[in-house]
Coordinates of N, CA and C in Angstrom, one line a residue:
X29 N 0.9 -1.1 -0.1 CA -0.1 0.0 -0.1 C 0.8 1.2 0.0
X30 N 2.1 1.2 0.9 CA 2.8 2.4 0.9 C 3.6 2.5 -0.4
X31 N 3.9 1.6 -1.1 CA 4.6 1.7 -2.4 C 3.7 2.2 -3.5
X32 N 2.3 1.9 -3.4 CA 1.5 2.4 -4.4 C 1.3 3.9 -4.0
X33 N 1.2 4.2 -2.8 CA 1.0 5.7 -2.5 C 2.2 6.4 -2.9
X34 N 3.3 5.9 -2.7 CA 4.6 6.6 -3.2 C 4.7 6.8 -4.7
X35 N 4.4 5.7 -5.4 CA 4.3 5.7 -6.9 C 3.4 6.9 -7.4
X36 N 2.3 7.0 -6.8 CA 1.3 8.1 -7.1 C 1.8 9.4 -6.8
X37 N 2.5 9.6 -5.5 CA 2.9 10.8 -5.5 C 4.2 11.4 -6.3
X38 N 5.0 10.2 -6.7 CA 6.1 10.4 -7.6 C 5.5 10.8 -9.0
X39 N 4.5 10.3 -9.5 CA 3.9 10.5 -10.8 C 3.3 12.0 -10.7
X40 N 2.7 12.4 -9.6 CA 2.2 13.7 -9.4 C 3.2 14.7 -9.5
X41 N 4.4 14.5 -8.8 CA 5.4 15.4 -8.7 C 6.0 15.5 -10.1
X42 N 6.3 14.5 -10.8 CA 6.8 14.5 -12.2 C 5.9 15.2 -13.0
X43 N 4.7 15.1 -13.1 CA 3.8 15.7 -13.9 C 3.8 17.2 -13.6
X44 N 3.9 17.6 -12.3 CA 3.9 18.9 -11.9 C 5.3 19.6 -12.3
X45 N 6.4 18.9 -12.3 CA 7.7 19.5 -12.8 C 7.6 19.7 -14.3
X46 N 7.1 18.8 -15.0 CA 7.2 18.8 -16.5 C 6.2 19.9 -17.1
X47 N 5.2 20.2 -16.2 CA 4.3 21.3 -16.7 C 4.8 22.7 -16.8
X48 N 6.0 22.8 -15.9 CA 6.6 24.1 -15.8 C 7.6 24.4 -16.9
X49 N 7.7 23.3 -17.9 CA 8.8 23.4 -18.9 C 8.4 24.5 -19.9
X50 N 9.4 25.3 -20.3 CA 9.1 26.3 -21.1 C 8.9 25.7 -22.7
X51 N 7.9 26.3 -23.3 CA 7.2 25.8 -24.5 C 8.0 26.8 -25.7
X52 N 8.3 26.1 -26.8 CA 8.9 26.7 -27.9 C 7.8 27.8 -28.4
X53 N 8.3 28.9 -28.9 CA 7.5 29.9 -29.3 C 7.2 29.7 -30.8
X54 N 5.8 29.7 -31.1 CA 5.4 29.6 -32.6 C 4.9 30.9 -33.2
X55 N 5.3 31.2 -34.2 CA 4.7 32.3 -35.0 C 3.1 32.3 -35.0
X56 N 2.5 33.4 -34.8 CA 1.1 33.4 -34.9 C 0.6 33.5 -36.2
X57 N 1.5 33.9 -37.1 CA 1.1 34.1 -38.5 C 1.7 33.2 -39.3
X58 N 1.2 32.5 -40.3 CA 1.8 31.6 -41.2 C 1.6 32.2 -42.6
X59 N 2.7 32.6 -43.1 CA 2.6 33.3 -44.4 C 2.5 32.3 -45.5
X60 N 1.7 32.6 -46.4 CA 1.3 31.7 -47.5 C 0.3 30.6 -47.0
X61 N -0.2 29.7 -47.9 CA -1.1 28.8 -47.5 C -1.1 27.6 -48.4
X62 N -1.4 26.5 -48.0 CA -1.5 25.2 -48.9 C -3.0 25.1 -49.2
X63 N -3.1 25.4 -50.5 CA -4.5 25.3 -50.9 C -5.1 23.9 -51.0
X64 N -6.4 23.6 -50.7 CA -6.9 22.5 -50.8 C -8.1 22.4 -51.8
X65 N -8.4 21.4 -52.5 CA -9.4 21.5 -53.4 C -10.7 22.1 -53.1
X66 N -11.1 21.8 -51.7 CA -12.3 22.3 -51.1 C -12.3 23.9 -51.0
X67 N -11.0 24.4 -50.8 CA -10.9 25.8 -50.7 C -11.0 26.5 -52.1
X68 N -10.5 25.7 -53.1 CA -10.6 26.3 -54.4 C -12.0 26.3 -55.0
X69 N -12.7 25.3 -54.7 CA -14.2 25.2 -55.2 C -14.9 26.2 -54.5
X70 N -14.7 26.4 -53.2 CA -15.4 27.7 -52.6 C -15.1 29.0 -53.3
X71 N -13.7 29.2 -53.5 CA -13.2 30.5 -54.1 C -13.8 30.7 -55.4
X72 N -13.9 29.5 -56.2 CA -14.4 29.6 -57.7 C -15.9 29.6 -57.5
X73 N -16.6 29.1 -56.7 CA -18.2 29.2 -56.5 C -18.7 29.9 -55.3
X74 N -18.0 30.9 -55.0 CA -18.3 31.8 -53.6 C -19.6 32.0 -53.7
X75 N -20.1 32.9 -54.8 CA -21.5 33.4 -54.8 C -22.7 32.4 -54.7
X76 N -22.3 31.2 -55.4 CA -23.4 30.3 -55.2 C -23.4 29.5 -53.8
X77 N -22.2 29.4 -53.2 CA -22.3 28.8 -51.8 C -22.9 29.9 -50.9
X78 N -22.8 31.1 -51.0 CA -23.2 32.1 -50.2 C -24.7 32.2 -50.4
X79 N -25.2 32.1 -51.6 CA -26.7 32.2 -51.9 C -27.3 30.8 -51.4
X80 N -26.6 29.7 -51.4 CA -27.3 28.6 -50.9 C -27.3 28.5 -49.2
X81 N -26.4 29.2 -48.7 CA -26.5 29.3 -47.2 C -27.7 30.3 -46.8
X82 N -27.8 31.4 -47.7 CA -29.0 32.2 -47.4 C -30.3 31.6 -47.6
X83 N -30.3 30.9 -48.8 CA -31.7 30.2 -49.3 C -32.0 29.1 -48.3
X84 N -31.1 28.1 -48.1 CA -31.4 26.9 -47.3 C -31.6 27.1 -45.8
X85 N -30.8 28.1 -45.3 CA -30.8 28.1 -43.8 C -31.6 29.4 -43.2
X86 N -31.6 30.6 -44.2 CA -32.2 31.6 -43.8 C -31.2 32.5 -42.9
X87 N -30.1 32.1 -42.9 CA -29.0 33.0 -42.2 C -28.6 34.0 -43.2
X88 N -28.5 35.2 -42.4 CA -28.0 36.5 -43.3 C -26.5 36.3 -43.3
X89 N -26.0 36.7 -44.6 CA -24.7 36.8 -44.9 C -24.0 37.7 -43.9
X90 N -22.7 37.2 -43.5 CA -21.9 38.1 -42.5 C -22.3 38.1 -41.1
X91 N -23.4 37.2 -40.7 CA -23.6 37.0 -39.3 C -22.9 35.9 -38.8
X92 N -22.8 35.7 -37.4 CA -22.1 34.5 -36.9 C -22.8 33.2 -37.2
X93 N -24.2 33.3 -37.2 CA -25.1 32.1 -37.5 C -24.8 31.5 -38.9
X94 N -24.3 32.3 -39.8 CA -24.1 31.9 -41.2 C -23.0 30.8 -41.2
X95 N -22.0 31.0 -40.4 CA -20.7 30.1 -40.5 C -21.0 28.6 -40.2
X96 N -22.0 28.3 -39.4 CA -22.3 26.9 -39.2 C -22.9 26.2 -40.3
X97 N -23.4 27.0 -41.4 CA -23.9 26.4 -42.5 C -23.0 26.2 -43.6
X98 N -21.9 26.9 -43.4 CA -20.8 26.9 -44.4 C -20.3 25.6 -45.0
X99 N -19.9 24.8 -44.3 CA -19.3 23.3 -44.5 C -20.3 22.6 -45.2
X100 N -21.7 22.6 -45.0 CA -22.9 21.9 -45.5 C -23.0 22.5 -46.9
X101 N -23.0 23.8 -47.0 CA -23.2 24.4 -48.4 C -22.0 24.0 -49.3
X102 N -20.8 24.0 -49.0 CA -19.7 23.7 -49.9 C -19.8 22.3 -50.0
X103 N -20.1 21.4 -49.1 CA -20.1 20.0 -49.5 C -21.2 19.8 -50.6
X104 N -22.3 20.4 -50.5 CA -23.3 20.2 -51.5 C -22.9 20.6 -52.9
X105 N -22.1 21.7 -53.0 CA -21.6 22.3 -54.3 C -20.7 21.2 -54.7
X106 N -19.9 20.7 -53.9 CA -18.9 19.6 -54.2 C -19.5 18.4 -54.8
X107 N -20.6 17.9 -54.2 CA -21.3 16.8 -54.6 C -21.8 16.9 -56.0
X108 N -22.3 18.0 -56.3 CA -22.8 18.3 -57.7 C -21.8 18.4 -58.8
X109 N -20.5 18.5 -58.5 CA -19.5 18.6 -59.4 C -19.2 17.2 -59.9
X110 N -18.8 17.0 -61.2 CA -18.4 15.6 -61.8 C -16.9 15.4 -61.6
X111 N -16.5 14.2 -61.9 CA -15.0 13.8 -61.5 C -14.1 14.7 -62.2
X112 N -14.3 15.3 -63.5 CA -13.3 16.1 -64.1 C -13.3 17.4 -63.4
X113 N -14.3 17.9 -62.7 CA -14.3 19.3 -62.2 C -13.6 19.0 -60.9
X114 N -13.8 18.0 -60.2 CA -13.1 17.8 -59.0 C -11.5 17.6 -59.2
X115 N -11.2 16.9 -60.3 CA -9.9 16.7 -60.5 C -9.2 18.0 -61.0
X116 N -9.9 18.9 -61.8 CA -9.4 20.2 -62.0 C -9.1 21.1 -60.9
X117 N -10.1 20.9 -59.8 CA -9.9 21.7 -58.6 C -8.7 21.2 -57.8
X118 N -8.4 20.0 -57.9 CA -7.2 19.4 -57.3 C -6.0 20.0 -57.8
X119 N -6.0 20.0 -59.3 CA -4.9 20.5 -60.0 C -4.6 22.0 -59.7
X120 N -5.7 22.8 -59.6 CA -5.7 24.2 -59.3 C -5.3 24.4 -57.9
X121 N -5.4 23.6 -57.0 CA -5.0 23.8 -55.6 C -3.6 23.5 -55.5
X122 N -3.2 22.6 -56.2 CA -1.7 22.2 -56.2 C -1.0 23.4 -56.9
X123 N -1.5 24.1 -58.0 CA -0.9 25.1 -58.7 C -0.9 26.3 -57.9
X124 N -2.0 26.7 -57.1 CA -1.9 27.9 -56.2 C -1.1 27.6 -55.1
X125 N -1.0 26.4 -54.6 CA -0.1 26.2 -53.5 C 1.4 26.4 -53.9
X126 N 1.8 25.9 -55.0 CA 3.1 26.0 -55.5 C 3.6 27.2 -56.1
X127 N 2.8 28.0 -56.7 CA 3.0 29.3 -57.4 C 2.3 30.3 -56.5
X128 N 1.1 30.7 -57.2 CA 0.4 31.7 -56.4 C -1.1 31.8 -57.1
X129 N -2.0 32.2 -56.3 CA -3.5 32.2 -56.8 C -3.5 33.4 -57.6
X130 N -4.7 33.4 -58.4 CA -5.0 34.5 -59.3 C -5.1 35.9 -58.7
X131 N -5.0 37.1 -59.4 CA -5.0 38.4 -58.8 C -6.2 38.7 -57.9
X132 N -7.5 38.2 -58.2 CA -8.7 38.4 -57.5 C -8.5 37.8 -56.1
X133 N -8.0 36.6 -56.0 CA -7.8 35.8 -54.8 C -6.8 36.6 -53.9
X134 N -5.7 37.1 -54.6 CA -4.6 37.8 -54.0 C -5.1 39.0 -53.4
X135 N -6.0 39.7 -54.0 CA -6.7 40.9 -53.6 C -7.4 40.7 -52.4
X136 N -8.0 39.6 -52.2 CA -9.0 39.4 -51.1 C -8.0 39.0 -49.9
X137 N -7.1 38.3 -50.1 CA -6.0 38.0 -49.1 C -5.4 39.2 -48.5
X138 N -5.0 40.1 -49.5 CA -4.5 41.3 -48.9 C -5.5 42.2 -48.1
X139 N -6.6 42.2 -48.5 CA -7.6 42.9 -47.8 C -7.9 42.4 -46.4
X140 N -7.8 41.0 -46.3 CA -8.1 40.4 -45.1 C -6.8 40.3 -44.1
X141 N -5.6 40.0 -44.7 CA -4.5 39.7 -43.9 C -3.4 40.6 -44.1
X142 N -3.3 41.5 -45.0 CA -2.1 42.4 -45.4 C -1.8 43.2 -44.3
X143 N -2.5 43.9 -43.5 CA -2.2 44.6 -42.2 C -1.6 43.8 -41.3
X144 N -2.2 42.6 -40.9 CA -1.7 41.8 -39.9 C -0.3 41.2 -40.3
X145 N -0.1 40.9 -41.7 CA 1.3 40.5 -42.0 C 2.3 41.4 -41.7
X146 N 2.0 42.7 -42.1 CA 2.9 43.8 -42.0 C 3.1 44.0 -40.5
X147 N 2.2 44.1 -39.6 CA 2.3 44.4 -38.1 C 3.2 43.3 -37.6
X148 N 3.0 42.0 -38.0 CA 3.8 40.8 -37.5 C 5.2 41.0 -37.8
X149 N 5.5 41.4 -39.1 CA 6.9 41.5 -39.6 C 7.5 42.6 -38.9
X150 N 6.9 43.7 -38.7 CA 7.4 45.0 -38.0 C 8.0 44.5 -36.5
X151 N 7.0 43.7 -35.8 CA 7.1 43.4 -34.5 C 8.4 42.4 -34.3
X152 N 8.4 41.3 -35.3 CA 9.5 40.4 -35.2 C 10.8 41.0 -35.6
X153 N 10.9 41.9 -36.4 CA 12.1 42.6 -36.9 C 12.7 43.5 -35.7
X154 N 11.8 44.1 -34.9 CA 12.3 44.9 -33.7 C 12.7 43.7 -32.5
X155 N 11.9 42.8 -32.5 CA 12.2 41.7 -31.4 C 13.4 41.0 -31.7
X156 N 13.6 40.6 -32.9 CA 14.8 39.8 -33.2 C 16.1 40.6 -33.5
X157 N 15.9 41.8 -34.2 CA 17.1 42.5 -34.7 C 17.0 44.0 -34.0
X158 N 16.2 44.4 -33.4 CA 16.0 45.7 -32.9 C 16.2 46.6 -34.0
X159 N 15.4 46.3 -35.1 CA 15.5 47.0 -36.3 C 14.1 47.8 -36.4
X160 N 14.2 49.0 -36.7 CA 12.8 49.7 -37.2 C 12.5 49.6 -38.5
X161 N 11.3 49.2 -38.9 CA 10.9 49.1 -40.2 C 9.8 50.2 -40.6
X162 N 9.8 50.7 -41.6 CA 8.8 51.5 -42.4 C 8.3 51.0 -43.6
X163 N 7.1 50.6 -43.7 CA 6.6 49.9 -45.0 C 5.8 50.7 -45.8
X164 N 6.1 50.8 -47.1 CA 5.3 51.5 -48.0 C 4.8 50.4 -49.0
X165 N 3.6 50.2 -49.0 CA 3.0 49.1 -49.8 C 2.1 49.6 -51.1
X166 N 2.0 48.8 -52.0 CA 1.1 49.0 -53.0 C 0.5 47.7 -53.6
X167 N -0.8 47.7 -53.9 CA -1.4 46.4 -54.3 C -2.7 46.9 -55.1
X168 N -3.2 45.9 -55.9 CA -4.4 46.0 -56.7 C -5.7 45.4 -55.8
X169 N -6.6 46.2 -56.0 CA -7.8 45.6 -55.2 C -8.6 44.7 -56.1
X170 N -9.7 44.2 -55.8 CA -10.4 43.3 -56.6 C -11.1 44.0 -57.9
X171 N -11.0 45.2 -57.9 CA -11.5 46.0 -59.2 C -10.3 46.3 -60.0
X172 N -9.1 46.0 -59.7 CA -8.0 46.3 -60.4 C -7.4 47.7 -60.1
X173 N -7.9 48.3 -59.3 CA -7.4 49.7 -58.9 C -6.2 49.6 -58.1
X174 N -5.1 50.4 -58.3 CA -4.0 50.4 -57.6 C -4.1 51.1 -56.2
X175 N -3.9 50.5 -55.1 CA -4.0 51.3 -53.8 C -2.6 51.3 -53.2
X176 N -2.4 52.1 -52.3 CA -1.0 52.2 -51.6 C -1.3 52.6 -50.1
X177 N -0.3 52.3 -49.5 CA -0.4 52.7 -48.0 C 1.0 52.7 -47.2
X178 N 1.0 53.3 -46.1 CA 2.3 53.4 -45.4 C 2.0 52.8 -43.9
X179 N 2.9 52.0 -43.4 CA 2.7 51.5 -42.1 C 3.9 51.8 -41.3
X180 N 3.8 52.5 -40.2 CA 4.8 52.8 -39.4 C 4.5 52.6 -37.9
X181 N 4.8 51.6 -37.3 CA 4.5 51.2 -35.9 C 5.6 51.4 -34.9
X182 N 6.6 52.1 -35.4 CA 7.8 52.3 -34.6 C 7.6 52.9 -33.1
X183 N 6.7 53.8 -33.1 CA 6.5 54.4 -31.8 C 5.9 53.4 -30.7
X184 N 5.1 52.5 -31.2 CA 4.5 51.5 -30.3 C 5.5 50.3 -29.9
X185 N 6.6 50.3 -30.6 CA 7.5 49.1 -30.4 C 8.5 49.3 -29.2
X186 N 8.8 50.5 -28.9 CA 9.8 50.7 -27.8 C 10.1 52.1 -27.6
X187 N 11.5 52.3 -27.4 CA 11.8 53.6 -26.9 C 12.2 54.5 -28.2
X188 N 11.5 54.6 -29.3 CA 11.8 55.3 -30.4 C 10.7 56.1 -31.0
X189 N 11.0 56.9 -31.9 CA 10.0 57.8 -32.6 C 9.7 56.9 -33.9
X190 N 8.5 57.5 -34.4 CA 8.1 57.0 -35.8 C 9.0 57.3 -36.9
X191 N 9.1 56.7 -37.9 CA 10.1 56.9 -39.1 C 9.7 58.3 -39.5
X192 N 8.6 58.7 -39.7 CA 8.1 60.1 -40.2 C 8.9 61.2 -39.3
X193 N 9.1 61.0 -38.0 CA 9.6 61.9 -37.2 C 11.1 62.0 -37.2
X194 N 11.7 61.0 -37.8 CA 13.2 60.9 -37.7 C 13.8 61.9 -38.5
X195 N 14.9 62.5 -38.1 CA 15.6 63.6 -38.9 C 17.1 63.4 -38.5
X196 N 18.0 63.8 -39.5 CA 19.4 63.8 -39.3 C 19.9 64.8 -38.3

């Protein structure tokens, strides 16, 4: 009985000690993406999927309730595709993963994630190199218009001024 009690305590202390172990830091942002056929089908049939969600579930687009119907709607669209279309989606996913997606998709990614990518890059450059970075960016939106922007987060990073305030 005493041996059993000691082994339980030993296991408890061992678990407690290993819980305090430092974990390796992982980046919160993963640049790029591995495209899957399902994602390509959604991207190419986005209007149809969104219309199905609205028609079949009655959920309004953009509301939190809409997302629980997303998987079902994409699956129904995929079921209606023939083997050739599914194979083409698989090839397209491979192409987009290895090279890059078309400009319309790139514009959507820029709109959704561009700012977060820049902020992450600026913070990592400061954290790893103590380097201040100023980003001047230009991109095309979904309508093909060229947009530009500046991103200067240097005042928030530490003991420095923004790039725009720097003087010789």
